[in-house]
């Protein structure tokens, strides 16, 4: 398929200087310039609609793109890596521009190819006429690891084996497009194409509007509609989930992004179970049937019963449930056999005989290295000679190789609809081809014909059918509930640590204020993990010296505190808590807003990585101030953005439990003498963020009776011990079947004690009544955590009655 290039034109003002040093290797199609070195028409139009098309403009726009990607944590890397390293997604500020005249035959060719591949899959696992008629050597199919005998004879809903197909295309020197690869198992990249569009549309809104760039959102609406129409569900909307390998997958961002976009529940294999050939999602309310699984997990790992036996990522019985027609799996199992290079090389011969028409797109040449009749699978492929596209790199316009990945979605009626756009991938500097794991990407702009009608920009990119599912995203899985619970705990731990550190360092660094008694300070720091015990110098086997820091000069103690702050290996350091916060949040990314991620990324950059040099006290205090602001903002976004469902309730309980434990353990360390010291009491008020409230209410020097009233018994103070108990006591009974929790009576009893604390017989520090209350808070908090874990997170309560019904 060869399409004439769009008319070339003179470069717009400011464009010409950018071309200095821009070179494309001989023998490759240049997306920007024609054979005579003139700017191609679409690019000239793009330049005219970009105000001040200059190096400074592009550099600023590229910087904004990189900042947005970093703040939104758009990555192609491992979220849960223990070292916390992320590899940001690379998006070039310049799009790939394709005219409507070029795109129409390309889209038709991709749709035809998708139809062919779907029919071939159905035939290979059905009548096998391709093999009987000699169009495909049997050994080529049967020896391929992607051919799954467990799928033989299965006919999925509506005869659709491939709900999505991705095709990698390269442009030849004559301007025609050639099929390089096909992706039929778990086509990747559509989510990144969607995010690229959402990012780049903000950079050049005028050019996007005036060039009549076609929308990509209809593709995702079509996918959602196909899933809803074809999922086996007798009544009501189907429940759809997106199956991911988990946060350790390099594509996890895309999985979470698509799940959040569609409103599907993002699940791992352990979140699902099979009962009587039906698939169920484990939720805190019991098992809920799943009608469709959009999988981003390779075939082998999906089911340890029928496929790879050592897989811990899959769902036992999932293949059988699919074979029985009780669940739709997209794409169908066994589709990866179509990705065989040898089979791809046969497509030009198969198409005319199998579908009665020649293949519209040319295929990357494949040379057999063995006997065709014998089906030798060893092949030699011609090198990819891709076109080159303009890329903004290192402050100048450079020419890099590119491949275009185009996506097709089944329409449910035997045809396929192609996304008007795609994922353009570019090679890195000095690379002669596009390789996985290197280079960058581009948004792909397909221009509409103005005569056909233009469409306004798509700022929201939300498909109309995006929520027509059975509420799987609204159901809180046991795993998600556990992660939300611990997210609340780690965020609160981090905030408590940051506040304590700020108060401790501020007091130690200010010689004009009386120093807090050193034993009390060390006790609080050790209790809250801010200071590790130093070992004596007598040897590794010696007991830690508990008084080592007691005689340290204030500057040396401050250095110890700052060093331990960044010690991510310590199980209670601020750096450790922040890393755990980001790790746990990454596991439920689909439930968090982009604003949450911006704040979490800022927080991670502040304290989760040890700096090259130890910051001084003033720098550390400024860092802690910013960290506290970020942590408070995260809590504010949770209040403002999260639905008040059970997921939010688990997160809230996690926060209140940690605050309760911190308050109870800190007050329990006080001696009677320290409780009478106004310096200690002011320190406690400051560390808890309540010093301003105390001064406004009492207008006097801190004393025990007033401090204990505010920090322990005030039901209206969000920092008080009684407030935390009241919140926990109000949340826990609202969980499903909460009456069965053995902790509930003790929790209610503790809440009554806190409410009636005005009648506490003796409020003195260290008194039996106060000591009993503080010990009871610690005990109940730990038991609430254990009780919730056993009841809702382990999912050991799968009773027969929850598996019935659909």
Tab-separated table of N, CA and C in Angstrom, residues 18-38 40 43 171-173 385-391 396-402 431-432 442:
chain	number	residue	atom	x	y	z
A	18	UNK	N	15.411	25.609	13.283
A	18	UNK	CA	15.384	24.315	13.955
A	18	UNK	C	15.964	23.211	13.084
A	19	UNK	N	15.990	23.446	11.761
A	19	UNK	CA	16.435	22.412	10.841
A	19	UNK	C	17.949	22.338	10.711
A	20	UNK	N	18.636	23.297	11.304
A	20	UNK	CA	20.099	23.253	11.265
A	20	UNK	C	20.599	22.024	12.016
A	21	UNK	N	21.334	21.185	11.335
A	21	UNK	CA	21.859	19.985	11.964
A	21	UNK	C	20.903	18.808	11.967
A	22	UNK	N	19.674	19.017	11.454
A	22	UNK	CA	18.699	17.922	11.395
A	22	UNK	C	19.018	17.045	10.186
A	23	UNK	N	19.306	15.762	10.412
A	23	UNK	CA	19.673	14.868	9.323
A	23	UNK	C	19.008	13.502	9.520
A	24	UNK	N	18.507	12.940	8.427
A	24	UNK	CA	17.972	11.581	8.420
A	24	UNK	C	18.885	10.718	7.567
A	25	UNK	N	19.264	9.530	8.044
A	25	UNK	CA	20.158	8.671	7.258
A	25	UNK	C	19.570	8.351	5.885
A	26	UNK	N	20.452	8.205	4.923
A	26	UNK	CA	20.008	7.855	3.577
A	26	UNK	C	19.295	6.504	3.584
A	27	UNK	N	18.308	6.382	2.705
A	27	UNK	CA	17.589	5.128	2.567
A	27	UNK	C	16.420	4.984	3.515
A	28	UNK	N	16.068	6.060	4.246
A	28	UNK	CA	14.951	5.999	5.183
A	28	UNK	C	13.982	7.153	4.916
A	29	UNK	N	12.718	6.879	5.069
A	29	UNK	CA	11.683	7.890	4.894
A	29	UNK	C	11.780	8.895	6.030
A	30	UNK	N	11.703	10.180	5.685
A	30	UNK	CA	11.734	11.259	6.671
A	30	UNK	C	10.314	11.778	6.874
A	31	UNK	N	9.796	11.677	8.113
A	31	UNK	CA	8.439	12.113	8.403
A	31	UNK	C	8.297	13.624	8.341
A	32	UNK	N	9.391	14.353	8.500
A	32	UNK	CA	9.319	15.816	8.541
A	32	UNK	C	9.589	16.454	7.179
A	33	UNK	N	10.615	15.969	6.478
A	33	UNK	CA	11.049	16.591	5.228
A	33	UNK	C	10.846	15.639	4.059
A	34	UNK	N	10.531	16.211	2.885
A	34	UNK	CA	10.409	15.370	1.692
A	34	UNK	C	11.778	15.156	1.073
A	35	UNK	N	11.803	14.478	-0.059
A	35	UNK	CA	13.079	14.121	-0.692
A	35	UNK	C	13.887	15.339	-1.105
A	36	UNK	N	13.208	16.500	-1.283
A	36	UNK	CA	13.911	17.724	-1.681
A	36	UNK	C	14.248	18.603	-0.487
A	37	UNK	N	14.025	18.074	0.716
A	37	UNK	CA	14.384	18.830	1.907
A	37	UNK	C	13.354	19.854	2.337
A	38	UNK	N	12.132	19.802	1.769
A	38	UNK	CA	11.088	20.755	2.144
A	38	UNK	C	10.212	20.175	3.253
A	40	UNK	N	7.151	18.918	5.075
A	40	UNK	CA	5.902	18.337	4.594
A	40	UNK	C	4.722	19.174	5.087
A	43	UNK	N	3.305	19.210	8.748
A	43	UNK	CA	4.223	19.812	9.704
A	43	UNK	C	4.281	21.327	9.552
A	171	UNK	N	7.369	2.465	8.214
A	171	UNK	CA	7.143	3.087	6.909
A	171	UNK	C	8.391	2.916	6.041
A	172	UNK	N	8.172	2.399	4.838
A	172	UNK	CA	9.277	2.179	3.902
A	172	UNK	C	9.677	3.490	3.233
A	173	UNK	N	10.749	3.431	2.471
A	173	UNK	CA	11.271	4.631	1.825
A	173	UNK	C	10.259	5.251	0.873
A	385	UNK	N	13.546	-1.489	8.360
A	385	UNK	CA	14.026	-0.196	7.857
A	385	UNK	C	12.901	0.820	8.082
A	386	UNK	N	12.885	1.349	9.261
A	386	UNK	CA	11.790	2.238	9.645
A	386	UNK	C	12.068	3.661	9.199
A	387	UNK	N	11.022	4.444	9.211
A	387	UNK	CA	11.164	5.865	8.903
A	387	UNK	C	11.755	6.585	10.107
A	388	UNK	N	12.124	7.845	9.889
A	388	UNK	CA	12.693	8.687	10.950
A	388	UNK	C	11.760	9.870	11.180
A	389	UNK	N	11.599	10.221	12.450
A	389	UNK	CA	10.696	11.311	12.811
A	389	UNK	C	11.455	12.360	13.613
A	390	UNK	N	10.987	13.599	13.580
A	390	UNK	CA	11.647	14.648	14.365
A	390	UNK	C	11.399	14.449	15.859
A	391	UNK	N	12.448	14.567	16.631
A	391	UNK	CA	12.392	14.391	18.085
A	391	UNK	C	13.143	15.551	18.733
A	396	UNK	N	17.769	20.333	20.838
A	396	UNK	CA	17.752	20.563	19.393
A	396	UNK	C	16.818	19.552	18.731
A	397	UNK	N	16.538	19.803	17.457
A	397	UNK	CA	15.703	18.907	16.671
A	397	UNK	C	16.581	17.810	16.095
A	398	UNK	N	16.248	16.557	16.446
A	398	UNK	CA	17.008	15.411	15.968
A	398	UNK	C	16.074	14.474	15.216
A	399	UNK	N	16.664	13.569	14.446
A	399	UNK	CA	15.907	12.608	13.647
A	399	UNK	C	16.170	11.212	14.200
A	400	UNK	N	15.100	10.562	14.720
A	400	UNK	CA	15.238	9.241	15.331
A	400	UNK	C	14.321	8.235	14.633
A	401	UNK	N	14.702	6.960	14.598
A	401	UNK	CA	13.836	5.938	13.992
A	401	UNK	C	12.546	5.779	14.795
A	402	UNK	N	11.490	5.351	14.129
A	402	UNK	CA	10.202	5.211	14.803
A	402	UNK	C	9.423	4.015	14.271
A	431	UNK	N	20.637	5.139	18.008
A	431	UNK	CA	20.080	3.843	17.651
A	431	UNK	C	19.595	3.842	16.213
A	432	UNK	N	19.777	2.707	15.538
A	432	UNK	CA	19.336	2.581	14.153
A	432	UNK	C	17.953	1.964	14.050
A	442	UNK	N	5.678	9.045	21.188
A	442	UNK	CA	5.021	10.233	20.670
A	442	UNK	C	3.507	10.042	20.703
